[in-house]
Short mmCIF file of C-alpha atoms and ligand atoms in Angstrom, two decimals:
data_model
loop_
_atom_site.label_atom_id
_atom_site.label_comp_id
_atom_site.label_asym_id
_atom_site.label_seq_id
_atom_site.Cartn_x
_atom_site.Cartn_y
_atom_site.Cartn_z
CA UNK M 1 24.15 -18.00 15.61
CA UNK M 2 24.51 -15.40 12.92
CA UNK M 3 26.99 -12.85 11.72
CA UNK M 4 25.99 -9.22 12.03
CA UNK M 5 23.72 -8.10 9.21
CA UNK M 6 24.72 -4.46 9.09
CA UNK M 7 27.56 -3.08 7.02
CA UNK M 8 31.00 -3.70 8.44
CA UNK M 9 32.90 -1.70 5.83
CA UNK M 10 36.55 -1.61 6.79
CA UNK M 11 35.93 -3.10 10.23
CA UNK M 12 38.72 -5.48 11.27
CA UNK M 13 37.24 -8.84 12.23
CA UNK M 14 39.22 -11.78 13.54
CA UNK M 15 37.90 -15.24 12.73
CA UNK M 16 39.33 -18.27 14.50
CA UNK M 17 38.90 -21.45 12.51
CA UNK M 18 39.73 -22.79 9.09
CA UNK M 19 36.97 -25.31 8.45
CA UNK M 20 33.74 -25.11 6.44
CA UNK M 21 31.97 -23.19 9.22
CA UNK M 22 34.70 -20.58 9.23
CA UNK M 23 34.53 -20.34 5.46
CA UNK M 24 30.81 -19.60 5.50
CA UNK M 25 31.26 -17.03 8.24
CA UNK M 26 34.20 -15.36 6.52
CA UNK M 27 32.23 -15.06 3.28
CA UNK M 28 29.25 -13.59 5.14
CA UNK M 29 31.46 -11.09 6.94
CA UNK M 30 33.18 -10.14 3.71
CA UNK M 31 29.84 -9.57 2.03
CA UNK M 32 29.25 -6.95 4.70
CA UNK M 33 32.54 -5.30 3.93
CA UNK M 34 34.62 -6.51 6.89
CA UNK M 35 38.41 -6.77 6.74
CA UNK M 36 38.79 -10.36 7.84
CA UNK M 37 41.84 -11.98 9.37
CA UNK M 38 41.63 -15.71 9.79
CA UNK M 39 43.67 -17.72 12.28
CA UNK M 40 43.86 -21.49 11.98
CA UNK M 41 46.36 -24.27 11.58
CA UNK M 42 44.73 -25.45 8.39
CA UNK M 43 42.37 -23.85 5.95
CA UNK M 44 39.83 -25.51 3.69
CA UNK M 45 40.69 -24.87 0.03
CA UNK M 46 38.22 -22.06 -0.57
CA UNK M 47 39.46 -20.18 2.48
CA UNK M 48 43.01 -20.70 1.41
CA UNK M 49 42.05 -19.34 -2.01
CA UNK M 50 40.69 -16.16 -0.39
CA UNK M 51 43.94 -15.78 1.52
CA UNK M 52 46.02 -16.47 -1.57
CA UNK M 53 44.14 -13.83 -3.52
CA UNK M 54 44.75 -11.31 -0.79
CA UNK M 55 41.04 -11.01 0.02
CA UNK M 56 41.45 -12.35 3.56
CA UNK M 57 44.49 -11.93 5.78
CA UNK M 58 45.98 -14.85 7.66
CA UNK M 59 47.11 -14.23 11.21
CA UNK M 60 49.93 -16.15 12.76
CA UNK M 61 48.48 -17.11 16.09
CA UNK M 62 45.41 -16.05 17.98
CA UNK M 63 47.35 -16.02 21.24
CA UNK M 64 48.85 -12.79 19.98
CA UNK M 65 46.87 -10.42 22.17
CA UNK M 66 47.62 -7.63 19.69
CA UNK M 67 45.67 -9.43 17.00
CA UNK M 68 42.62 -9.58 19.23
CA UNK M 69 43.01 -5.99 20.42
CA UNK M 70 43.39 -4.78 16.83
CA UNK M 71 40.01 -6.30 15.97
CA UNK M 72 36.59 -4.78 16.46
CA UNK M 73 34.87 -8.14 16.42
CA UNK M 74 36.09 -11.65 17.15
CA UNK M 75 34.37 -14.79 15.90
CA UNK M 76 35.06 -18.28 17.15
CA UNK M 77 34.19 -20.30 14.07
CA UNK M 78 36.27 -23.36 14.90
CA UNK M 79 34.51 -26.57 14.08
CA UNK M 80 34.53 -29.59 16.34
CA UNK M 81 37.78 -30.98 14.99
CA UNK M 82 39.49 -27.68 15.75
CA UNK M 83 38.12 -27.27 19.26
CA UNK M 84 40.96 -27.33 21.72
CA UNK M 85 43.29 -25.92 19.10
CA UNK M 86 44.72 -22.77 20.62
CA UNK M 87 43.26 -20.70 23.44
CA UNK M 88 39.67 -19.69 24.17
CA UNK M 89 39.31 -16.79 21.75
CA UNK M 90 36.06 -15.63 23.30
CA UNK M 91 37.78 -15.31 26.67
CA UNK M 92 40.64 -13.41 25.06
CA UNK M 93 38.17 -11.08 23.40
CA UNK M 94 36.31 -10.54 26.67
CA UNK M 95 39.58 -9.68 28.36
CA UNK M 96 40.38 -7.18 25.64
CA UNK M 97 36.84 -5.75 25.68
CA UNK M 98 36.22 -6.71 22.07
CA UNK M 99 32.72 -7.88 21.04
CA UNK M 100 32.70 -11.55 20.11
CA UNK M 101 30.49 -14.45 19.27
CA UNK M 102 30.94 -18.15 18.74
CA UNK M 103 29.29 -20.39 16.19
CA UNK M 104 29.20 -23.43 18.43
CA UNK M 105 27.86 -22.19 21.73
CA UNK M 106 25.56 -19.43 22.79
CA UNK M 107 25.70 -16.03 21.16
CA UNK M 108 28.55 -14.12 22.72
CA UNK M 109 27.99 -10.83 20.98
CA UNK M 110 28.16 -8.25 23.68
CA UNK M 111 27.41 -4.59 24.01
CA UNK M 112 28.55 -2.19 21.38
CA UNK M 113 28.66 -3.62 17.88
CA UNK M 114 29.39 -0.68 15.61
CA UNK M 115 32.91 0.32 14.68
CA UNK M 116 32.88 3.32 17.02
CA UNK M 117 31.15 1.71 19.97
CA UNK M 118 27.68 2.50 18.72
CA UNK M 119 25.11 -0.04 17.70
CA UNK M 120 23.41 -0.10 14.34
CA UNK M 121 20.04 0.14 12.68
CA UNK M 122 18.69 -2.17 10.00
CA UNK M 123 15.48 -1.09 8.30
CA UNK M 124 13.72 -4.32 7.37
CA UNK M 125 10.86 -4.27 4.89
CA UNK M 126 8.67 -7.05 6.23
CA UNK M 127 6.41 -7.57 3.21
CA UNK M 128 2.62 -7.44 3.31
CA UNK M 129 2.13 -9.37 6.54
CA UNK M 130 2.51 -13.05 5.69
CA UNK M 131 5.66 -14.20 7.55
CA UNK M 132 6.60 -16.27 4.50
CA UNK M 133 7.00 -13.08 2.49
CA UNK M 134 9.76 -11.63 4.63
CA UNK M 135 13.07 -11.86 2.80
CA UNK M 136 15.78 -14.18 4.03
CA UNK M 137 18.03 -11.22 4.72
CA UNK M 138 15.32 -9.49 6.68
CA UNK M 139 14.76 -12.60 8.75
CA UNK M 140 18.47 -12.88 9.55
CA UNK M 141 18.55 -9.26 10.68
CA UNK M 142 15.58 -9.89 12.92
CA UNK M 143 17.20 -12.89 14.52
CA UNK M 144 20.34 -10.87 15.24
CA UNK M 145 18.50 -7.93 16.80
CA UNK M 146 18.70 -6.73 20.40
CA UNK M 147 15.68 -4.52 19.93
CA UNK M 148 12.93 -4.49 17.32
CA UNK M 149 11.02 -1.28 16.66
CA UNK M 150 7.95 -2.48 14.83
CA UNK M 151 4.93 -1.34 12.85
CA UNK M 152 1.70 -3.22 12.90
CA UNK M 153 1.72 -3.99 9.15
CA UNK M 154 4.98 -5.91 9.45
CA UNK M 155 4.67 -9.70 9.90
CA UNK M 156 4.64 -9.33 13.67
CA UNK M 157 3.97 -13.01 14.38
CA UNK M 158 7.62 -13.59 13.60
CA UNK M 159 8.56 -11.65 16.71
CA UNK M 160 7.54 -14.70 18.73
CA UNK M 161 10.68 -16.36 17.43
CA UNK M 162 12.97 -13.77 19.00
CA UNK M 163 15.07 -14.66 22.00
CA UNK M 164 13.59 -13.74 25.34
CA UNK M 165 16.03 -10.87 25.94
CA UNK M 166 15.05 -9.04 22.75
CA UNK M 167 13.06 -5.90 23.43
CA UNK M 168 10.14 -5.12 21.15
CA UNK M 169 8.94 -1.53 20.84
CA UNK M 170 5.65 -0.96 19.07
CA UNK M 171 5.51 2.35 17.21
CA UNK M 172 2.52 1.53 15.03
CA UNK M 173 0.57 4.25 13.35
CA UNK M 174 -3.09 3.31 13.39
CA UNK M 175 -5.30 5.27 10.96
CA UNK M 176 -7.49 7.49 13.15
CA UNK M 177 -6.02 5.75 16.20
CA UNK M 178 -2.82 5.67 18.20
CA UNK M 179 -0.05 7.37 16.41
CA UNK M 180 3.65 7.65 17.12
CA UNK M 181 5.01 10.79 15.45
CA UNK M 182 7.80 10.12 12.96
CA UNK M 183 10.19 12.34 14.94
CA UNK M 184 9.63 10.13 17.97
CA UNK M 185 10.32 6.97 15.93
CA UNK M 186 13.53 8.53 14.62
CA UNK M 187 14.50 9.44 18.16
CA UNK M 188 13.83 5.93 19.48
CA UNK M 189 15.86 4.07 16.86
CA UNK M 190 18.79 6.45 17.15
CA UNK M 191 18.74 6.38 20.95
CA UNK M 192 18.65 2.59 21.03
CA UNK M 193 21.55 2.33 18.60
CA UNK M 194 23.60 4.86 20.54
CA UNK M 195 23.17 2.59 23.55
CA UNK M 196 25.14 0.01 21.57
CA UNK M 197 22.18 -2.13 20.54
CA UNK M 198 21.45 -3.80 17.23
CA UNK M 199 18.18 -2.22 16.23
CA UNK M 200 15.83 -3.63 13.64
CA UNK M 201 13.24 -1.18 12.41
CA UNK M 202 10.55 -3.59 11.23
CA UNK M 203 8.09 -2.19 8.73
CA UNK M 204 5.33 -3.39 6.45
CA UNK M 205 5.99 -3.83 2.74
CA UNK M 206 9.07 -1.98 1.62
CA UNK M 207 10.55 0.76 3.81
CA UNK M 208 10.95 3.20 0.92
CA UNK M 209 7.39 2.89 -0.45
CA UNK M 210 5.26 5.30 1.58
CA UNK M 211 7.20 4.01 4.55
CA UNK M 212 9.16 7.13 5.59
CA UNK M 213 12.18 4.87 5.64
CA UNK M 214 14.44 7.42 4.06
CA UNK M 215 13.72 9.87 6.85
CA UNK M 216 14.86 7.23 9.31
CA UNK M 217 18.01 6.63 7.29
CA UNK M 218 18.78 10.35 7.40
CA UNK M 219 18.16 10.50 11.15
CA UNK M 220 20.66 7.67 11.66
CA UNK M 221 23.23 9.23 9.38
CA UNK M 222 22.95 12.56 11.16
CA UNK M 223 23.55 10.81 14.48
CA UNK M 224 26.50 8.84 13.09
CA UNK M 225 24.68 5.54 13.48
CA UNK M 226 25.47 2.83 10.89
CA UNK M 227 22.29 2.08 8.98
CA UNK M 228 21.35 -0.51 6.39
CA UNK M 229 18.15 -1.03 4.42
CA UNK M 230 16.83 -4.49 3.62
CA UNK M 231 14.29 -4.22 0.80
CA UNK M 232 10.87 -5.69 1.36
CA UNK M 233 8.05 -7.05 -0.79
CA UNK M 234 5.82 -4.03 -1.27
CA UNK M 235 2.08 -4.39 -0.79
CA UNK M 236 1.57 -2.30 -3.93
CA UNK M 237 2.33 -5.31 -6.09
CA UNK M 238 2.12 -8.28 -3.75
CA UNK M 239 -1.32 -7.63 -2.27
CA UNK M 240 -3.05 -7.53 -5.68
CA UNK M 241 -0.97 -10.54 -6.67
CA UNK M 242 -2.09 -12.50 -3.62
CA UNK M 243 -5.65 -11.86 -4.83
CA UNK M 244 -4.71 -13.13 -8.28
CA UNK M 245 -4.47 -9.68 -9.89
CA UNK M 246 -1.45 -8.92 -12.07
CA UNK M 247 -0.67 -5.19 -12.15
CA UNK M 248 0.61 -5.57 -15.71
CA UNK M 249 -0.57 -8.08 -18.28
CA UNK M 250 0.74 -8.56 -21.80
CA UNK M 251 -1.84 -7.36 -24.28
CA UNK M 252 -3.86 -5.53 -21.62
CA UNK M 253 -1.69 -2.93 -19.92
CA UNK M 254 1.94 -1.98 -20.20
CA UNK M 255 2.59 -0.36 -16.87
CA UNK M 256 1.34 0.56 -13.46
CA UNK M 257 1.48 3.65 -11.29
CA UNK M 258 1.46 3.54 -7.51
CA UNK M 259 -0.01 6.56 -5.76
CA UNK M 260 -0.99 7.54 -2.25
CA UNK M 261 -4.67 8.22 -1.78
CA UNK M 262 -4.08 9.82 1.59
CA UNK M 263 -4.89 13.26 0.21
CA UNK M 264 -7.96 13.22 -2.07
CA UNK M 265 -7.66 14.80 -5.54
CA UNK M 266 -9.46 17.96 -4.39
CA UNK M 267 -7.27 18.28 -1.30
CA UNK M 268 -4.67 21.05 -1.66
CA UNK M 269 -2.09 18.69 -0.11
CA UNK M 270 -2.41 16.30 -3.09
CA UNK M 271 0.44 16.61 -5.57
CA UNK M 272 -0.78 13.78 -7.83
CA UNK M 273 -1.85 14.81 -11.34
CA UNK M 274 -5.03 12.72 -11.46
CA UNK M 275 -5.94 13.98 -14.95
CA UNK M 276 -2.61 12.77 -16.32
CA UNK M 277 -3.01 9.52 -14.43
CA UNK M 278 -6.45 8.98 -15.95
CA UNK M 279 -4.98 9.35 -19.46
CA UNK M 280 -1.75 7.43 -18.84
CA UNK M 281 -3.17 4.05 -19.83
CA UNK M 282 -1.49 2.27 -16.94
CA UNK M 283 -3.00 0.34 -14.06
CA UNK M 284 -3.45 2.64 -11.06
CA UNK M 285 -2.58 1.21 -7.66
CA UNK M 286 -3.78 3.28 -4.71
CA UNK M 287 -2.38 2.84 -1.21
CA UNK M 288 -3.78 4.53 1.89
CA UNK M 289 -6.92 5.48 0.03
CA UNK M 290 -10.03 3.74 1.33
CA UNK M 291 -11.82 6.85 2.55
CA UNK M 292 -10.89 8.94 -0.45
CA UNK M 293 -11.84 6.33 -3.08
CA UNK M 294 -15.15 7.96 -4.12
CA UNK M 295 -13.36 11.28 -4.72
CA UNK M 296 -10.56 9.52 -6.57
CA UNK M 297 -13.12 7.75 -8.75
CA UNK M 298 -14.83 11.10 -9.40
CA UNK M 299 -11.56 12.69 -10.51
CA UNK M 300 -10.68 9.82 -12.83
CA UNK M 301 -14.16 9.84 -14.37
CA UNK M 302 -14.05 13.61 -14.82
CA UNK M 303 -10.77 13.14 -16.67
CA UNK M 304 -12.38 10.73 -19.12
CA UNK M 305 -12.15 7.22 -17.65
CA UNK M 306 -15.13 4.94 -18.32
CA UNK M 307 -17.61 4.39 -15.45
CA UNK M 308 -17.43 0.63 -16.12
CA UNK M 309 -13.65 0.59 -15.39
CA UNK M 310 -13.03 -2.33 -13.02
CA UNK M 311 -11.78 -1.64 -9.49
CA UNK M 312 -10.56 -4.22 -6.99
CA UNK M 313 -9.87 -3.40 -3.35
CA UNK M 314 -7.82 -6.04 -1.55
CA UNK M 315 -7.92 -5.83 2.24
CA UNK M 316 -5.48 -7.50 4.65
CA UNK M 317 -3.44 -9.00 1.84
CA UNK M 318 -1.42 -11.99 2.96
CA UNK M 319 -3.31 -12.35 6.22
CA UNK M 320 -5.96 -14.93 7.07
CA UNK M 321 -8.53 -12.12 6.96
CA UNK M 322 -7.72 -11.19 3.35
CA UNK M 323 -10.75 -10.19 1.29
CA UNK M 324 -11.30 -8.62 -2.11
CA UNK M 325 -14.11 -6.21 -2.94
CA UNK M 326 -14.80 -5.71 -6.66
CA UNK M 327 -16.58 -2.67 -8.00
CA UNK M 328 -16.32 -0.06 -10.77
CA UNK M 329 -15.30 3.58 -10.92
CA UNK M 330 -18.92 4.58 -11.59
CA UNK M 331 -20.28 2.67 -8.60
CA UNK M 332 -17.57 4.03 -6.33
CA UNK M 333 -18.34 7.60 -7.27
CA UNK M 334 -22.12 7.16 -7.05
CA UNK M 335 -22.46 4.80 -4.09
CA UNK M 336 -19.43 5.63 -1.96
CA UNK M 337 -17.09 3.28 -0.13
CA UNK M 338 -18.48 -0.27 -0.39
CA UNK M 339 -19.89 -1.77 2.80
CA UNK M 340 -17.21 -3.51 4.85
CA UNK M 341 -14.25 -2.02 3.00
CA UNK M 342 -11.76 -0.88 5.64
CA UNK M 343 -8.02 -0.21 5.75
CA UNK M 344 -5.50 -1.54 5.13
CA UNK M 345 -6.38 -2.09 1.51
CA UNK M 346 -4.69 -1.83 -1.85
CA UNK M 347 -6.97 -0.64 -4.63
CA UNK M 348 -6.35 -1.54 -8.26
CA UNK M 349 -8.02 0.51 -11.01
CA UNK M 350 -7.97 -0.73 -14.60
CA UNK M 351 -8.80 -3.72 -16.79
CA UNK M 352 -6.58 -6.07 -14.77
CA UNK M 353 -8.76 -5.44 -11.72
CA UNK M 354 -11.33 -7.77 -13.28
CA UNK M 355 -8.85 -10.67 -13.29
CA UNK M 356 -8.38 -13.20 -10.52
C1 SAM N 1 1.93 3.60 5.09
S1 SAM N 1 1.62 2.61 3.72
C2 SAM N 1 3.00 1.55 3.77
C3 SAM N 1 3.21 0.76 2.51
C4 SAM N 1 4.35 -0.21 2.63
N1 SAM N 1 5.59 0.47 2.89
C5 SAM N 1 4.50 -1.11 1.43
O1 SAM N 1 5.50 -1.02 0.70
O2 SAM N 1 3.64 -1.93 1.22
C6 SAM N 1 0.30 1.63 4.32
C7 SAM N 1 -0.62 1.19 3.22
O3 SAM N 1 -0.09 0.07 2.54
C8 SAM N 1 -1.14 -0.77 2.13
N2 SAM N 1 -0.94 -2.08 2.76
C9 SAM N 1 0.13 -2.47 3.44
N3 SAM N 1 0.01 -3.75 3.83
C10 SAM N 1 -1.18 -4.18 3.37
C11 SAM N 1 -1.87 -5.41 3.43
N4 SAM N 1 -1.35 -6.46 4.04
N5 SAM N 1 -3.08 -5.49 2.83
C12 SAM N 1 -3.60 -4.44 2.20
N6 SAM N 1 -3.00 -3.25 2.12
C13 SAM N 1 -1.79 -3.12 2.69
C14 SAM N 1 -2.43 -0.10 2.53
O4 SAM N 1 -2.84 0.70 1.46
C15 SAM N 1 -1.96 0.74 3.70
O5 SAM N 1 -2.84 1.81 3.92
#
């Protein structure tokens, strides 16, 4: 039983209950920007404090149908000692056509959840693939979803924990394989939200790191769909870390640069200044670059890096199949992609790549 995880800025929410459960729920709703009115005979001290400071309004009586009708969301947060106090707020909300849920029984959230009758989209960065590396906030969003639009690099095993009614839509982009165009993904998440559903867009790593998340945010905004982004643990740092490689290390290197290797250095589509990168003195972290690694190594060597420079390629970070291949820039250029090295992999170039 969870409160919505999307922004509720300015949305009037009525909470019935004054006990500890109501307090927790009120605080959670307030964190999301809701204008909360609480109705209860008695309030626990912290709730009373919120009311006294003018941060939460106190309604007279929930039987006032106007109070329910004036709300966009109704929450029955009465604890056991308060049950039987006043009318069935969920029934009142249903009568008034206002979405509602209760903390004691089954989830009563119904239909449209957004302030204007639309649903919402939460972009959840799922981390590198280990379910334990999904953030708490991301997990809560997932559990509150009606539909999950997922990528394969997200920790998809967690989807087994979703309620049976939750629809899962797979829009994975497989390198050289099945591919859902970004425009289609944008269309799907917007369409689902406009049907009044709580959509979680579940992605690997962090949505804003080579994740095209911002494009999805813009698509939602253009369609008037409320959208929130839950940051994720990016593979750029976590995958090396899971293999024991620190991307910075005091006394060794004072920074790191994350680049896409999708377009090789000699590809006109590449906008990365590989010469500058070679001279920058930072660790280089390459995502999406398995096939282009020999050409990347060639460019870095041509710009003056030492052939003995350590390189570590970490595949399937955070998954049971995780494996690290260690090599050097010279060997990569001269011998090509090491046997068995396949995407997804994060490649680390620099002295730290020799650590474990
Ligand atoms: C399209 S990018 C998405 C990156 C993601 N948004 C992030 O922040 O980690 C996909 C690339 O991320 C890297 N990657 C993501 N998850 C990985 C994992 N579990 N193990 C190794 N590499 C991973 C690979 O370089 C892969 O080609």
